[in-house]
Amino acid sequence: MKYHRKVSTPVAVIVIFCVLFLAGCWRPKGGPDGRAGGPGGPGGSFLSTMFDRKPFNTGVEKLPAMYTGHNPELLYNNIRMRKEGALREPQETDEEHRRRIDREIYLPLMGSLDFDSVYAFRITPKEVLYNAGDQVMRVRCEITNAFEGGREERTKKAFMVRYQPQLDNRYTITDKRGVRIEVEEIKFSEYAVVAVNAAAFPIEETAPESTKGDEKTKDQAGKSDRETFTTTIKMTPEEAKRCKGNVTALLVGKLASPYTSYEEITRKPVPEKPGTYLARYHYLYIQLLDIWFYDIATGKIVKKIGNGL
């Protein structure tokens, strides 16, 4: 037997109106500056997940609203598969292998993008501050050392472009001696862009967050494990109010050898520090041409910084 619920027309109209009204008012939760939580997208507005599939046009005066650049995960996977396919097959002669590689090197990696295209990758600034007195906005983007052979390589500077948490648990247990021990279970994947010419851009060392203001660390210049790319943008208070929570950066560049690399970092649990730690790092290598700063809500470009400037 089927049951049908009757809803009068006036009630249905009211319900639909309320749903549409609430949907229009809803925004993701964020901090006091209006940013979305976590390392995802900046601003309180909806961030498009539609990535560009054409070469980046460095001559544009304005970007599309909600522009997110190219998909780093898809590009990484396509290059990795292309590199694996470039290995010589057992039945191939040297000449056959060379001819095949010469053909495949020009095939698109995704959309109309290939190894010679200009790419753009969106990064979320670590900090955006505005000084109303000087009418200057200060934008800080975090840089980390890329891993190589299981260790941090200080000569390889990486910008995180995608973070994918898989496990993040923290709790306390009591061992047989009655000692309370904190347990961490952490697993994540990270995609980052390594700028092979990072030295051409102004990079500043910053103290780790846990040591800021610590008298013992004030004299440890050059020992920071975090670095930043920082720039200032002249902006009126009205302009700053409109775009402060939406300022985003684009890394603009061309692919560079070795194109990709992968590192898996684990930590063996010990009685004093039990738990799980697994970090998977996927690196894309580029020759960095420019860093653009723009209002992601409108696409307005507020600053461009070129190689060596």
Tab-separated table of C-alpha atoms in Angstrom:
chain	number	residue	atom	x	y	z
A	1	MET	CA	0.000	0.000	0.000
A	2	LYS	CA	1.368	3.430	-0.957
A	3	TYR	CA	1.002	6.472	1.236
A	4	HIS	CA	0.887	10.015	-0.101
A	5	ARG	CA	1.464	13.098	2.009
A	6	LYS	CA	-0.581	16.097	0.958
A	7	VAL	CA	0.991	19.537	1.167
A	8	SER	CA	-1.170	22.564	0.516
A	9	THR	CA	0.016	25.010	-2.153
A	10	PRO	CA	0.524	27.994	0.233
A	11	VAL	CA	2.636	25.871	2.595
A	12	ALA	CA	4.748	24.530	-0.280
A	13	VAL	CA	5.409	28.042	-1.551
A	14	ILE	CA	6.516	29.201	1.907
A	15	VAL	CA	8.845	26.192	2.323
A	16	ILE	CA	10.470	26.740	-1.072
A	17	PHE	CA	10.945	30.454	-0.358
A	18	CYS	CA	12.627	29.714	2.989
A	19	VAL	CA	14.975	27.150	1.441
A	20	LEU	CA	16.046	29.542	-1.314
A	21	PHE	CA	16.521	32.399	1.148
A	22	LEU	CA	18.694	30.326	3.501
A	23	ALA	CA	20.722	28.915	0.611
A	24	GLY	CA	21.497	32.424	-0.569
A	25	CYS	CA	22.623	33.510	2.908
A	26	TRP	CA	24.773	30.449	3.690
A	27	ARG	CA	28.544	30.723	3.641
A	28	PRO	CA	31.259	28.385	4.884
A	29	LYS	CA	32.394	28.950	8.426
A	30	GLY	CA	35.648	30.831	8.759
A	31	GLY	CA	37.883	32.830	11.045
A	32	PRO	CA	37.624	36.486	11.966
A	33	ASP	CA	39.119	37.553	8.630
A	34	GLY	CA	36.480	35.632	6.675
A	35	ARG	CA	38.727	32.823	5.478
A	36	ALA	CA	37.565	29.263	5.196
A	37	GLY	CA	39.077	26.898	7.740
A	38	GLY	CA	42.002	24.642	6.901
A	39	PRO	CA	44.486	24.943	4.079
A	40	GLY	CA	41.771	24.986	1.426
A	41	GLY	CA	40.538	28.133	-0.311
A	42	PRO	CA	40.624	31.713	0.836
A	43	GLY	CA	37.601	33.860	1.500
A	44	GLY	CA	34.085	33.020	2.560
A	45	SER	CA	32.771	32.708	-0.990
A	46	PHE	CA	32.234	29.480	-2.890
A	47	LEU	CA	35.452	28.366	-4.569
A	48	SER	CA	35.089	26.717	-7.954
A	49	THR	CA	36.677	23.314	-8.466
A	50	MET	CA	36.659	23.766	-12.243
A	51	PHE	CA	40.308	23.835	-13.229
A	52	ASP	CA	41.767	25.429	-16.338
A	53	ARG	CA	42.563	23.044	-19.202
A	54	LYS	CA	44.257	25.556	-21.497
A	55	PRO	CA	47.756	27.102	-21.342
A	56	PHE	CA	47.829	30.100	-19.008
A	57	ASN	CA	47.687	33.456	-20.787
A	58	THR	CA	50.244	35.757	-19.145
A	59	GLY	CA	48.944	38.759	-21.098
A	60	VAL	CA	45.499	38.993	-19.497
A	61	GLU	CA	44.533	42.106	-17.516
A	62	LYS	CA	41.926	40.285	-15.435
A	63	LEU	CA	41.268	36.672	-14.456
A	64	PRO	CA	37.868	34.954	-14.470
A	65	ALA	CA	36.032	35.152	-11.151
A	66	MET	CA	36.838	32.147	-8.931
A	67	TYR	CA	39.822	31.246	-11.125
A	68	THR	CA	41.670	28.254	-9.619
A	69	GLY	CA	44.454	27.668	-12.137
A	70	HIS	CA	45.497	24.170	-13.210
A	71	ASN	CA	44.866	20.910	-11.376
A	72	PRO	CA	48.170	19.921	-9.682
A	73	GLU	CA	47.034	16.415	-8.744
A	74	LEU	CA	45.859	15.507	-12.236
A	75	LEU	CA	48.984	16.999	-13.804
A	76	TYR	CA	51.252	15.117	-11.393
A	77	ASN	CA	49.524	11.793	-12.104
A	78	ASN	CA	49.590	12.320	-15.876
A	79	ILE	CA	53.300	13.191	-15.877
A	80	ARG	CA	54.071	10.209	-13.639
A	81	MET	CA	52.269	7.863	-16.027
A	82	ARG	CA	54.014	9.490	-18.993
A	83	LYS	CA	57.406	8.946	-17.326
A	84	GLU	CA	56.575	5.315	-16.585
A	85	GLY	CA	55.461	4.826	-20.186
A	86	ALA	CA	58.733	6.301	-21.411
A	87	LEU	CA	60.680	3.323	-20.095
A	88	ARG	CA	62.018	1.097	-22.808
A	89	GLU	CA	59.932	-1.998	-23.508
A	90	PRO	CA	61.801	-5.345	-23.516
A	91	GLN	CA	61.010	-5.953	-27.185
A	92	GLU	CA	61.975	-2.440	-28.345
A	93	THR	CA	65.231	-1.593	-30.051
A	94	ASP	CA	67.047	1.613	-29.112
A	95	GLU	CA	65.899	3.248	-32.343
A	96	GLU	CA	62.262	2.217	-31.860
A	97	HIS	CA	62.321	3.499	-28.291
A	98	ARG	CA	63.794	6.855	-29.354
A	99	ARG	CA	61.183	7.322	-32.099
A	100	ARG	CA	58.338	6.494	-29.714
A	101	ILE	CA	59.590	8.975	-27.113
A	102	ASP	CA	59.989	11.658	-29.785
A	103	ARG	CA	56.314	11.183	-30.701
A	104	GLU	CA	54.927	10.990	-27.169
A	105	ILE	CA	56.785	14.007	-25.804
A	106	TYR	CA	54.473	16.314	-27.793
A	107	LEU	CA	51.215	14.649	-26.753
A	108	PRO	CA	48.960	16.720	-24.438
A	109	LEU	CA	49.237	16.072	-20.712
A	110	MET	CA	45.687	17.287	-20.031
A	111	GLY	CA	43.349	19.315	-22.196
A	112	SER	CA	45.538	21.310	-24.600
A	113	LEU	CA	48.452	21.502	-22.117
A	114	ASP	CA	51.812	19.903	-22.832
A	115	PHE	CA	55.386	20.009	-21.509
A	116	ASP	CA	56.031	23.412	-23.123
A	117	SER	CA	52.884	25.137	-21.835
A	118	VAL	CA	52.705	27.883	-19.228
A	119	TYR	CA	50.977	26.668	-16.058
A	120	ALA	CA	49.354	28.473	-13.117
A	121	PHE	CA	48.849	26.976	-9.662
A	122	ARG	CA	46.768	28.607	-6.944
A	123	ILE	CA	48.240	28.953	-3.456
A	124	THR	CA	46.564	30.273	-0.334
A	125	PRO	CA	48.540	32.978	1.503
A	126	LYS	CA	49.498	32.120	5.051
A	127	GLU	CA	48.733	35.646	6.221
A	128	VAL	CA	47.074	38.788	4.853
A	129	LEU	CA	47.374	41.949	6.977
A	130	TYR	CA	46.334	45.511	6.214
A	131	ASN	CA	47.916	48.682	7.615
A	132	ALA	CA	45.317	51.430	7.309
A	133	GLY	CA	47.822	54.143	8.226
A	134	ASP	CA	50.220	53.280	5.406
A	135	GLN	CA	47.410	51.964	3.175
A	136	VAL	CA	49.464	48.844	2.495
A	137	MET	CA	48.368	45.214	2.437
A	138	ARG	CA	51.034	42.689	3.440
A	139	VAL	CA	50.667	39.201	1.962
A	140	ARG	CA	52.779	36.299	3.204
A	141	CYS	CA	52.999	32.901	1.439
A	142	GLU	CA	54.632	29.995	3.246
A	143	ILE	CA	57.475	27.997	1.694
A	144	THR	CA	58.851	24.686	2.950
A	145	ASN	CA	61.875	22.574	2.135
A	146	ALA	CA	61.046	19.666	-0.166
A	147	PHE	CA	61.933	16.151	0.941
A	148	GLU	CA	64.504	14.133	-0.978
A	149	GLY	CA	65.744	10.706	0.063
A	150	GLY	CA	63.747	10.911	3.284
A	151	ARG	CA	65.304	14.213	4.389
A	152	GLU	CA	64.514	17.876	3.936
A	153	GLU	CA	66.561	19.409	1.123
A	154	ARG	CA	67.158	23.083	1.955
A	155	THR	CA	67.981	23.969	-1.647
A	156	LYS	CA	64.540	22.837	-2.871
A	157	LYS	CA	61.773	25.303	-2.022
A	158	ALA	CA	58.173	24.107	-2.241
A	159	PHE	CA	54.793	25.873	-2.223
A	160	MET	CA	51.917	23.685	-1.042
A	161	VAL	CA	49.074	23.689	-3.587
A	162	ARG	CA	46.867	20.892	-2.259
A	163	TYR	CA	46.509	19.185	1.117
A	164	GLN	CA	44.478	16.003	1.602
A	165	PRO	CA	44.063	14.828	5.229
A	166	GLN	CA	43.302	11.133	5.612
A	167	LEU	CA	43.621	10.647	9.380
A	168	ASP	CA	44.003	13.171	12.185
A	169	ASN	CA	43.351	11.786	15.668
A	170	ARG	CA	44.840	12.934	18.969
A	171	TYR	CA	44.032	11.398	22.321
A	172	THR	CA	45.603	10.499	25.679
A	173	ILE	CA	46.173	7.033	27.141
A	174	THR	CA	47.505	5.822	30.489
A	175	ASP	CA	50.253	3.188	30.422
A	176	LYS	CA	50.897	0.419	32.970
A	177	ARG	CA	52.891	2.808	35.154
A	178	GLY	CA	50.020	5.250	35.320
A	179	VAL	CA	51.786	7.741	33.056
A	180	ARG	CA	49.574	9.679	30.678
A	181	ILE	CA	50.841	9.592	27.077
A	182	GLU	CA	49.584	11.639	24.151
A	183	VAL	CA	48.917	9.615	21.009
A	184	GLU	CA	48.847	11.093	17.506
A	185	GLU	CA	47.503	9.290	14.450
A	186	ILE	CA	48.247	11.367	11.368
A	187	LYS	CA	48.077	10.500	7.676
A	188	PHE	CA	47.935	12.954	4.786
A	189	SER	CA	48.890	13.585	1.169
A	190	GLU	CA	50.338	16.867	0.002
A	191	TYR	CA	50.893	18.236	-3.491
A	192	ALA	CA	53.491	20.976	-3.762
A	193	VAL	CA	55.203	22.977	-6.486
A	194	VAL	CA	58.999	23.163	-6.315
A	195	ALA	CA	60.423	26.297	-7.935
A	196	VAL	CA	63.807	25.287	-9.360
A	197	ASN	CA	64.774	28.975	-9.557
A	198	ALA	CA	63.394	30.015	-6.155
A	199	ALA	CA	66.627	31.884	-5.388
A	200	ALA	CA	65.605	34.506	-7.975
A	201	PHE	CA	62.684	35.547	-5.747
A	202	PRO	CA	62.915	37.290	-2.357
A	203	ILE	CA	62.491	34.658	0.369
A	204	GLU	CA	62.476	35.450	4.087
A	205	GLU	CA	63.192	33.128	6.988
A	206	THR	CA	60.600	33.091	9.771
A	207	ALA	CA	60.676	31.611	13.244
A	208	PRO	CA	58.455	28.549	13.775
A	209	GLU	CA	55.076	29.440	15.302
A	210	SER	CA	55.893	27.583	18.541
A	211	THR	CA	59.040	29.652	19.166
A	212	LYS	CA	57.821	33.159	18.354
A	213	GLY	CA	58.510	35.440	21.293
A	214	ASP	CA	60.809	32.883	22.937
A	215	GLU	CA	63.942	34.609	24.222
A	216	LYS	CA	65.994	31.442	23.652
A	217	THR	CA	65.330	31.480	19.906
A	218	LYS	CA	65.753	35.166	19.118
A	219	ASP	CA	69.457	34.753	18.371
A	220	GLN	CA	69.047	31.673	16.155
A	221	ALA	CA	69.027	33.486	12.824
A	222	GLY	CA	69.246	31.177	9.826
A	223	LYS	CA	67.951	28.157	11.759
A	224	SER	CA	64.277	28.433	10.868
A	225	ASP	CA	62.525	25.481	9.220
A	226	ARG	CA	59.962	27.819	7.653
A	227	GLU	CA	60.394	30.474	5.019
A	228	THR	CA	57.992	32.862	3.347
A	229	PHE	CA	57.564	34.885	0.213
A	230	THR	CA	56.232	38.265	1.317
A	231	THR	CA	55.020	41.227	-0.690
A	232	THR	CA	53.202	44.500	-0.044
A	233	ILE	CA	50.356	45.963	-2.107
A	234	LYS	CA	49.230	49.598	-2.057
A	235	MET	CA	45.505	49.622	-1.439
A	236	THR	CA	42.901	52.067	-0.130
A	237	PRO	CA	40.895	51.078	2.966
A	238	GLU	CA	37.800	50.617	0.795
A	239	GLU	CA	39.650	48.288	-1.591
A	240	ALA	CA	41.171	46.364	1.305
A	241	LYS	CA	37.790	45.879	2.938
A	242	ARG	CA	36.391	44.415	-0.277
A	243	CYS	CA	39.178	41.951	-1.044
A	244	LYS	CA	41.187	41.208	2.128
A	245	GLY	CA	39.595	37.807	2.688
A	246	ASN	CA	39.845	36.925	-1.007
A	247	VAL	CA	43.480	37.722	-1.856
A	248	THR	CA	45.013	34.668	-3.496
A	249	ALA	CA	48.302	33.933	-5.239
A	250	LEU	CA	49.153	32.174	-8.499
A	251	LEU	CA	52.471	30.530	-9.277
A	252	VAL	CA	53.026	31.027	-13.004
A	253	GLY	CA	55.707	28.946	-14.685
A	254	LYS	CA	56.800	26.184	-17.059
A	255	LEU	CA	57.552	22.576	-16.236
A	256	ALA	CA	61.179	21.803	-15.419
A	257	SER	CA	63.229	18.632	-15.000
A	258	PRO	CA	62.781	16.213	-13.223
A	259	TYR	CA	59.090	17.254	-13.549
A	260	THR	CA	57.860	15.128	-10.625
A	261	SER	CA	59.132	13.356	-7.521
A	262	TYR	CA	57.538	11.463	-4.652
A	263	GLU	CA	58.522	11.070	-1.009
A	264	GLU	CA	56.889	9.034	1.748
A	265	ILE	CA	57.769	9.999	5.313
A	266	THR	CA	56.897	7.702	8.219
A	267	ARG	CA	57.669	7.693	11.911
A	268	LYS	CA	58.218	4.444	13.757
A	269	PRO	CA	56.162	4.347	16.979
A	270	VAL	CA	58.036	3.928	20.269
A	271	PRO	CA	56.646	3.351	23.785
A	272	GLU	CA	57.207	7.002	24.702
A	273	LYS	CA	55.541	8.215	21.491
A	274	PRO	CA	53.039	5.705	20.125
A	275	GLY	CA	50.758	6.374	17.219
A	276	THR	CA	50.896	6.642	13.444
A	277	TYR	CA	52.513	9.130	11.102
A	278	LEU	CA	52.444	8.814	7.314
A	279	ALA	CA	53.027	11.758	4.989
A	280	ARG	CA	52.959	11.407	1.207
A	281	TYR	CA	54.549	14.285	-0.705
A	282	HIS	CA	53.947	14.719	-4.444
A	283	TYR	CA	56.171	17.347	-6.067
A	284	LEU	CA	55.801	19.185	-9.379
A	285	TYR	CA	58.876	21.080	-10.611
A	286	ILE	CA	58.586	24.383	-12.464
A	287	GLN	CA	60.698	27.261	-13.699
A	288	LEU	CA	58.875	30.055	-11.884
A	289	LEU	CA	58.148	33.031	-14.156
A	290	ASP	CA	55.838	35.182	-12.030
A	291	ILE	CA	53.797	35.252	-8.858
A	292	TRP	CA	50.427	36.940	-9.292
A	293	PHE	CA	48.161	38.209	-6.526
A	294	TYR	CA	44.466	38.635	-7.271
A	295	ASP	CA	41.005	38.904	-5.767
A	296	ILE	CA	39.587	35.451	-6.368
A	297	ALA	CA	35.984	36.659	-6.002
A	298	THR	CA	36.257	39.128	-8.892
A	299	GLY	CA	39.412	38.059	-10.766
A	300	LYS	CA	40.981	41.514	-10.339
A	301	ILE	CA	44.800	41.328	-10.459
A	302	VAL	CA	46.313	43.467	-7.698
A	303	LYS	CA	50.023	42.724	-8.224
A	304	LYS	CA	52.458	40.791	-10.426
A	305	ILE	CA	55.989	39.932	-9.346
A	306	GLY	CA	58.346	38.790	-12.084
A	307	ASN	CA	61.451	36.634	-12.012
A	308	GLY	CA	64.179	38.351	-10.034
A	309	LEU	CA	62.077	41.444	-9.207
